Amino acid sequence: SPPTGASSGSGALSPFDRRLKRKQKNWAALQAEPGKCDYLREEVPERPLGMEREVAAGRGGSCPTALTGGFPSRTFPLALDVGSGRGYIAQHLTKDTVEKLIQVDIAENALKNAVESEIPTVSVVADEESLPFKEDTFDLVVSSLSLHWVNDLPKAFKEIHQVLKPDGVFIGAVFGGDTLYELRCSLQLAELEREGGFSPHVSPFTAVSDLGHLLSRAGFNTLTVDTDEIQVNYPGLFEVMEDLQGKYILCMGESNCSWNRKPLLHRDTMLAAAAIYQEMYGNNDGSVPATFQIFYMIGWKFHESQAKPAKRGSATVSFGDLAKLGGFVSREKK
C-alpha cells in the first residue's frame, strides 16, 4: 500500500498530518489542466541562486546559478528528486547534466501524471521522511518546495546525506518563514479582534537561521543558503484566498495539513482581515501583495578530494600586514 508517513500522530514533534497531505497531493494531481496551477513549481527551479563562489569551493568547476541550471561541470550518472510531484525539476534537466533520475513522491497520482523529460526517469512512491534507498547511491539529490511538509526535517536531511555518494551534492528549495506573512498577520489580527484569539491558517515554515545548522548536523559541508522572494499582486484578500485555494494551494497539494488547523473562518473575521490587509500592505493602485519567500540550499557530502580549509595557525600573513597593504593600495590609487 502507498506510504502514509513515518509520523502519523499529532503533537509538537509531528505538526503535519501526512495521510491528509498525501490525499491533498493526489487530489491536486487529478485536476483538469494541472499545468495552470504550477506557477511556483515552475518558477522556483529557474530562479537565480547567486551562490557562485560558495559552490565553487566544492567539487567541480562552474557553479549553479539556478536550482537546475549551471551545475558544476560534470555529469551526474544517477540523481534523486525528493518530493518530485509531477516532475517540475526533471523538465529543466538535460542528458548532459543527469543520465538517469529517480523521482520520489508520497502521491502516486502525481507520479502517474508527470510531465515529459528528455532524460530517463523512474518513479517511486515513497515518503520523503523515509527514503527506501541504500547508502551511497546517488551522485545528486534535488528537492523543490516539498520538504516544508516534513515532520522531522533533521531526519530528512540525514537520510538525503546518507543516500548520497561521497562528493555528492544536495540542492534544494523550501518555503521560508516569511511566506504569506501579509495574509497570516491580517488573519491573526482580525481573529484577535473579532474572536478573542487566533488559530493557524497557514502552515509553519522553517527559519533561514536553522537551515545551515540542520544541514551541518546532517553531515553536509561547504554549505550555502540563499533567499529569494516571489511576489504576486491581487485585488484584495478575498482574491488572495480564492487563488491560493483554487490554484497555488489546492492544485499544488499545498493545503494546510497541520493537526491544529482551523477548518473555517467567520465572515465577520474575513471582512475585518480584508480591511486590515488593505490598510497595512495595500499598494498605491489598490492591489495587495502576497509574498512567497524561498530558501535555496546547497550542501556536499565529504570526500577526500574536496578542498579543505587551511590548518589553524598556518597563515603566513598577519592582520597587521593586511592593514598596511590596505594603506599602500589607497596611496597607489591617489
Short mmCIF file of C-alpha atoms in Angstrom, two decimals:
data_model
loop_
_atom_site.label_atom_id
_atom_site.label_comp_id
_atom_site.label_asym_id
_atom_site.label_seq_id
_atom_site.Cartn_x
_atom_site.Cartn_y
_atom_site.Cartn_z
CA SER A 1 0.00 0.00 0.00
CA PRO A 2 1.16 3.60 -0.56
CA PRO A 3 3.14 5.17 2.26
CA THR A 4 1.35 7.22 4.89
CA GLY A 5 4.38 8.73 6.54
CA ALA A 6 6.58 7.82 9.41
CA SER A 7 4.90 10.36 11.68
CA SER A 8 1.19 9.79 11.95
CA GLY A 9 0.34 11.20 15.38
CA SER A 10 -0.38 14.80 16.25
CA GLY A 11 1.81 16.87 18.54
CA ALA A 12 4.73 19.26 18.63
CA LEU A 13 7.08 16.70 17.07
CA SER A 14 4.60 15.81 14.31
CA PRO A 15 2.83 19.03 13.30
CA PHE A 16 1.59 17.70 9.95
CA ASP A 17 -0.96 15.04 9.07
CA ARG A 18 0.97 13.14 6.41
CA ARG A 19 -2.02 11.00 5.43
CA LEU A 20 -4.02 14.14 4.73
CA LYS A 21 -1.10 15.62 2.79
CA ARG A 22 -0.97 12.54 0.56
CA LYS A 23 -4.71 12.82 -0.12
CA GLN A 24 -4.35 16.53 -0.95
CA LYS A 25 -1.48 15.93 -3.38
CA ASN A 26 -3.28 13.01 -5.03
CA TRP A 27 -6.39 15.16 -5.47
CA ALA A 28 -4.35 18.04 -6.88
CA ALA A 29 -2.64 15.81 -9.44
CA LEU A 30 -6.01 14.74 -10.89
CA GLN A 31 -7.37 18.24 -11.51
CA ALA A 32 -8.08 19.35 -15.07
CA GLU A 33 -5.17 21.19 -16.68
CA PRO A 34 -2.89 20.93 -13.64
CA GLY A 35 -0.21 22.87 -15.51
CA LYS A 36 -2.16 26.09 -14.90
CA CYS A 37 -1.66 25.57 -11.18
CA ASP A 38 2.09 25.08 -11.28
CA TYR A 39 3.31 28.68 -11.33
CA LEU A 40 5.54 28.48 -8.27
CA ARG A 41 6.67 24.93 -9.01
CA GLU A 42 7.71 26.02 -12.49
CA GLU A 43 9.26 29.29 -11.35
CA VAL A 44 11.49 28.16 -8.49
CA PRO A 45 13.81 25.77 -10.41
CA GLU A 46 14.68 28.64 -12.77
CA ARG A 47 15.26 31.37 -10.19
CA PRO A 48 18.87 32.54 -9.75
CA LEU A 49 20.64 31.48 -6.56
CA GLY A 50 23.57 33.89 -6.51
CA MET A 51 25.82 31.24 -4.91
CA GLU A 52 28.61 31.02 -7.48
CA ARG A 53 31.67 31.46 -5.27
CA GLU A 54 30.41 29.29 -2.41
CA VAL A 55 29.60 26.33 -4.63
CA ALA A 56 32.88 26.71 -6.47
CA ALA A 57 34.61 25.81 -3.23
CA GLY A 58 33.02 22.38 -3.55
CA ARG A 59 33.89 19.68 -6.02
CA GLY A 60 33.65 20.61 -9.70
CA GLY A 61 34.08 23.59 -11.98
CA SER A 62 31.42 26.25 -12.52
CA CYS A 63 28.59 26.66 -10.03
CA PRO A 64 24.79 26.65 -10.10
CA THR A 65 23.14 29.94 -10.98
CA ALA A 66 19.70 28.33 -10.56
CA LEU A 67 18.25 25.28 -8.89
CA THR A 68 18.75 23.21 -12.03
CA GLY A 69 20.92 25.40 -14.25
CA GLY A 70 24.69 25.65 -14.41
CA PHE A 71 25.56 22.61 -12.29
CA PRO A 72 29.25 22.02 -11.58
CA SER A 73 30.88 20.94 -14.84
CA ARG A 74 30.34 17.22 -14.63
CA THR A 75 27.61 14.74 -15.45
CA PHE A 76 25.68 13.04 -12.65
CA PRO A 77 25.06 9.38 -13.57
CA LEU A 78 22.21 8.94 -11.06
CA ALA A 79 20.11 11.65 -9.40
CA LEU A 80 17.20 11.66 -6.97
CA ASP A 81 14.32 14.16 -6.88
CA VAL A 82 12.77 14.14 -3.38
CA GLY A 83 9.11 15.18 -3.43
CA SER A 84 9.13 15.43 -7.22
CA GLY A 85 5.41 15.93 -7.71
CA ARG A 86 4.69 15.98 -11.44
CA GLY A 87 8.38 16.31 -12.30
CA TYR A 88 8.90 20.06 -12.10
CA ILE A 89 12.68 19.73 -11.86
CA ALA A 90 13.07 16.93 -14.43
CA GLN A 91 11.80 19.09 -17.29
CA HIS A 92 14.69 21.52 -16.72
CA LEU A 93 17.40 18.86 -16.70
CA THR A 94 19.33 17.62 -19.74
CA LYS A 95 21.21 14.44 -20.58
CA ASP A 96 24.43 16.42 -20.28
CA THR A 97 23.64 17.06 -16.62
CA VAL A 98 21.87 13.90 -15.41
CA GLU A 99 21.92 10.49 -17.07
CA LYS A 100 19.10 8.96 -15.01
CA LEU A 101 16.65 10.43 -12.49
CA ILE A 102 14.67 8.70 -9.73
CA GLN A 103 11.51 10.65 -8.85
CA VAL A 104 10.09 10.07 -5.36
CA ASP A 105 6.78 11.38 -4.10
CA ILE A 106 4.21 10.39 -1.49
CA ALA A 107 1.36 10.82 -4.03
CA GLU A 108 1.09 8.14 -6.72
CA ASN A 109 -1.24 10.29 -8.85
CA ALA A 110 1.41 12.99 -9.13
CA LEU A 111 3.93 10.49 -10.42
CA LYS A 112 1.43 9.00 -12.89
CA ASN A 113 0.77 12.46 -14.33
CA ALA A 114 4.40 13.57 -14.50
CA VAL A 115 5.47 15.88 -17.32
CA GLU A 116 7.76 14.56 -20.03
CA SER A 117 11.53 14.83 -19.72
CA GLU A 118 14.38 14.14 -22.12
CA ILE A 119 16.24 12.12 -19.51
CA PRO A 120 15.23 8.60 -18.38
CA THR A 121 13.16 8.69 -15.19
CA VAL A 122 11.93 6.08 -12.72
CA SER A 123 9.00 6.78 -10.36
CA VAL A 124 8.97 5.51 -6.77
CA VAL A 125 6.05 6.04 -4.39
CA ALA A 126 7.64 6.73 -1.02
CA ASP A 127 7.57 9.23 1.82
CA GLU A 128 10.20 11.95 1.95
CA GLU A 129 10.58 11.15 5.64
CA SER A 130 11.74 7.58 4.93
CA LEU A 131 13.73 7.16 1.72
CA PRO A 132 13.87 3.49 0.57
CA PHE A 133 17.40 3.58 -0.88
CA LYS A 134 20.77 2.19 0.14
CA GLU A 135 23.61 4.30 1.43
CA ASP A 136 25.93 5.95 -1.13
CA THR A 137 23.53 5.50 -4.06
CA PHE A 138 23.10 8.91 -5.73
CA ASP A 139 25.51 11.43 -7.21
CA LEU A 140 22.98 14.25 -6.88
CA VAL A 141 19.83 14.85 -4.80
CA VAL A 142 17.45 17.71 -5.57
CA SER A 143 14.23 18.83 -3.91
CA SER A 144 11.94 21.75 -4.72
CA LEU A 145 9.14 23.02 -2.45
CA SER A 146 8.40 19.72 -0.76
CA LEU A 147 10.40 19.42 2.45
CA HIS A 148 8.40 22.11 4.29
CA TRP A 149 5.70 19.45 4.83
CA VAL A 150 8.11 17.01 6.51
CA ASN A 151 7.54 16.43 10.24
CA ASP A 152 11.18 15.59 11.01
CA LEU A 153 13.36 17.83 8.84
CA PRO A 154 16.65 16.90 10.60
CA LYS A 155 15.91 13.23 9.88
CA ALA A 156 15.04 14.02 6.25
CA PHE A 157 18.36 15.83 5.77
CA LYS A 158 20.24 12.92 7.35
CA GLU A 159 18.56 10.45 5.01
CA ILE A 160 19.40 12.61 1.98
CA HIS A 161 23.01 12.77 3.16
CA GLN A 162 23.05 9.01 3.68
CA VAL A 163 21.84 8.12 0.18
CA LEU A 164 24.34 10.50 -1.44
CA LYS A 165 27.69 9.14 -2.60
CA PRO A 166 30.83 10.79 -1.20
CA ASP A 167 31.42 14.02 -3.14
CA GLY A 168 27.71 14.07 -3.99
CA VAL A 169 25.73 17.30 -3.76
CA PHE A 170 22.28 18.19 -2.43
CA ILE A 171 20.47 21.19 -3.93
CA GLY A 172 17.08 22.12 -2.53
CA ALA A 173 14.46 24.84 -2.18
CA VAL A 174 11.86 25.25 0.58
CA PHE A 175 9.33 27.91 1.52
CA GLY A 176 10.75 30.36 4.04
CA GLY A 177 9.31 31.67 7.28
CA ASP A 178 8.08 34.96 5.76
CA THR A 179 5.92 33.22 3.16
CA LEU A 180 2.43 34.79 3.08
CA TYR A 181 3.30 36.96 6.08
CA GLU A 182 0.80 39.61 4.91
CA LEU A 183 -2.03 37.10 4.93
CA ARG A 184 -1.05 35.50 8.22
CA CYS A 185 -0.73 38.81 10.06
CA SER A 186 -4.06 40.13 8.73
CA LEU A 187 -5.92 36.96 9.70
CA GLN A 188 -4.38 36.85 13.17
CA LEU A 189 -5.18 40.48 13.95
CA ALA A 190 -8.74 40.07 12.69
CA GLU A 191 -9.32 36.92 14.75
CA LEU A 192 -7.92 38.56 17.87
CA GLU A 193 -10.28 41.49 17.36
CA ARG A 194 -13.44 39.55 16.47
CA GLU A 195 -12.96 36.22 18.26
CA GLY A 196 -10.52 36.90 21.08
CA GLY A 197 -7.86 34.50 19.80
CA PHE A 198 -6.43 33.02 16.63
CA SER A 199 -5.57 29.69 15.04
CA PRO A 200 -3.00 28.97 12.31
CA HIS A 201 -4.40 29.13 8.76
CA VAL A 202 -1.03 28.91 7.01
CA SER A 203 1.33 26.07 7.89
CA PRO A 204 4.58 26.87 9.76
CA PHE A 205 7.79 27.26 7.75
CA THR A 206 11.49 26.93 8.55
CA ALA A 207 13.65 29.91 9.52
CA VAL A 208 16.72 30.56 7.38
CA SER A 209 18.91 30.61 10.51
CA ASP A 210 18.01 26.97 11.13
CA LEU A 211 18.81 25.54 7.70
CA GLY A 212 22.59 25.81 7.83
CA HIS A 213 22.67 24.29 11.30
CA LEU A 214 20.41 21.40 10.32
CA LEU A 215 22.41 20.66 7.16
CA SER A 216 25.66 20.74 9.10
CA ARG A 217 24.27 18.38 11.76
CA ALA A 218 23.21 16.02 8.96
CA GLY A 219 26.84 15.82 7.79
CA PHE A 220 26.91 18.23 4.84
CA ASN A 221 29.87 20.53 4.27
CA THR A 222 30.67 23.51 2.00
CA LEU A 223 27.18 24.80 2.75
CA THR A 224 25.41 27.66 1.01
CA VAL A 225 21.99 29.04 1.94
CA ASP A 226 20.38 31.87 0.00
CA THR A 227 16.98 33.58 -0.02
CA ASP A 228 14.69 34.86 -2.73
CA GLU A 229 11.17 36.26 -2.89
CA ILE A 230 8.36 35.90 -5.39
CA GLN A 231 5.58 38.46 -5.01
CA VAL A 232 2.15 38.24 -6.61
CA ASN A 233 -0.37 41.11 -6.52
CA TYR A 234 -4.13 40.64 -6.08
CA PRO A 235 -7.18 42.96 -5.97
CA GLY A 236 -7.74 42.10 -2.29
CA LEU A 237 -7.66 39.46 0.45
CA PHE A 238 -10.62 37.52 -0.90
CA GLU A 239 -8.87 37.13 -4.25
CA VAL A 240 -5.71 36.03 -2.43
CA MET A 241 -7.64 33.35 -0.55
CA GLU A 242 -9.53 32.23 -3.64
CA ASP A 243 -6.40 31.97 -5.75
CA LEU A 244 -4.44 30.19 -3.04
CA GLN A 245 -7.21 27.68 -2.51
CA GLY A 246 -8.05 27.21 -6.17
CA LYS A 247 -4.63 27.46 -7.76
CA TYR A 248 -1.39 27.61 -5.82
CA ILE A 249 -2.54 25.75 -2.73
CA LEU A 250 -5.06 23.06 -3.61
CA CYS A 251 -3.91 22.39 -7.17
CA MET A 252 -0.35 22.01 -5.94
CA GLY A 253 -1.41 19.95 -2.95
CA GLU A 254 -0.38 22.83 -0.68
CA SER A 255 -3.45 22.94 1.56
CA ASN A 256 -2.76 23.32 5.26
CA CYS A 257 -2.38 19.86 6.80
CA SER A 258 -1.37 20.95 10.29
CA TRP A 259 -3.07 18.95 13.02
CA ASN A 260 -4.16 22.18 14.78
CA ARG A 261 -5.55 23.86 11.67
CA LYS A 262 -8.90 25.64 11.94
CA PRO A 263 -11.37 24.45 9.28
CA LEU A 264 -13.49 27.63 8.85
CA LEU A 265 -13.26 31.40 9.21
CA HIS A 266 -16.26 33.52 10.24
CA ARG A 267 -17.43 36.01 7.63
CA ASP A 268 -17.03 38.96 10.01
CA THR A 269 -13.45 37.90 10.66
CA MET A 270 -12.75 37.66 6.93
CA LEU A 271 -14.16 41.16 6.32
CA ALA A 272 -12.03 42.56 9.12
CA ALA A 273 -8.95 40.75 7.79
CA ALA A 274 -9.56 42.19 4.31
CA ALA A 275 -9.65 45.71 5.70
CA ILE A 276 -6.50 45.13 7.76
CA TYR A 277 -4.71 43.61 4.74
CA GLN A 278 -5.52 46.63 2.59
CA GLU A 279 -4.60 49.14 5.29
CA MET A 280 -1.29 47.55 6.29
CA TYR A 281 0.03 46.21 2.99
CA GLY A 282 -2.02 47.74 0.17
CA ASN A 283 -0.26 49.05 -2.94
CA ASN A 284 -0.87 52.51 -4.38
CA ASP A 285 -3.01 51.05 -7.16
CA GLY A 286 -5.35 49.38 -4.66
CA SER A 287 -3.95 45.85 -5.03
CA VAL A 288 -2.39 43.84 -2.21
CA PRO A 289 0.81 41.73 -2.34
CA ALA A 290 1.24 38.07 -1.41
CA THR A 291 4.88 37.19 -0.76
CA PHE A 292 6.41 33.73 -1.17
CA GLN A 293 9.84 33.51 0.43
CA ILE A 294 12.12 30.81 -0.96
CA PHE A 295 15.21 29.40 0.77
CA TYR A 296 17.77 27.75 -1.51
CA MET A 297 20.39 25.42 -0.04
CA ILE A 298 23.42 23.53 -1.29
CA GLY A 299 25.48 21.00 0.65
CA TRP A 300 28.15 18.46 -0.28
CA LYS A 301 28.92 15.04 1.17
CA PHE A 302 32.53 14.80 2.28
CA HIS A 303 35.19 13.28 0.05
CA GLU A 304 38.97 13.25 0.47
CA SER A 305 39.50 15.03 -2.86
CA GLN A 306 37.47 18.08 -1.83
CA ALA A 307 39.18 21.33 -0.97
CA LYS A 308 39.95 21.61 2.75
CA PRO A 309 40.35 24.71 4.94
CA ALA A 310 43.91 25.59 5.95
CA LYS A 311 45.09 24.36 9.36
CA ARG A 312 44.76 26.76 12.25
CA GLY A 313 47.95 28.79 12.68
CA SER A 314 49.25 28.12 9.17
CA ALA A 315 48.74 31.70 7.91
CA THR A 316 51.88 33.47 6.67
CA VAL A 317 50.41 37.00 6.72
CA SER A 318 49.15 38.76 9.86
CA PHE A 319 46.14 41.05 10.07
CA GLY A 320 48.57 43.87 10.80
CA ASP A 321 50.32 43.25 7.48
CA LEU A 322 46.97 43.26 5.71
CA ALA A 323 46.16 46.65 7.22
CA LYS A 324 49.45 48.04 5.93
CA LEU A 325 48.70 46.59 2.49
CA GLY A 326 45.34 48.35 2.50
CA GLY A 327 47.00 51.69 3.18
CA PHE A 328 49.52 51.09 0.43
CA VAL A 329 46.78 50.34 -2.08
CA SER A 330 44.97 53.55 -1.09
CA ARG A 331 48.09 55.63 -1.67
CA GLU A 332 48.64 53.99 -5.04
CA LYS A 333 45.10 54.94 -6.14
CA LYS A 334 45.75 58.56 -5.19
#
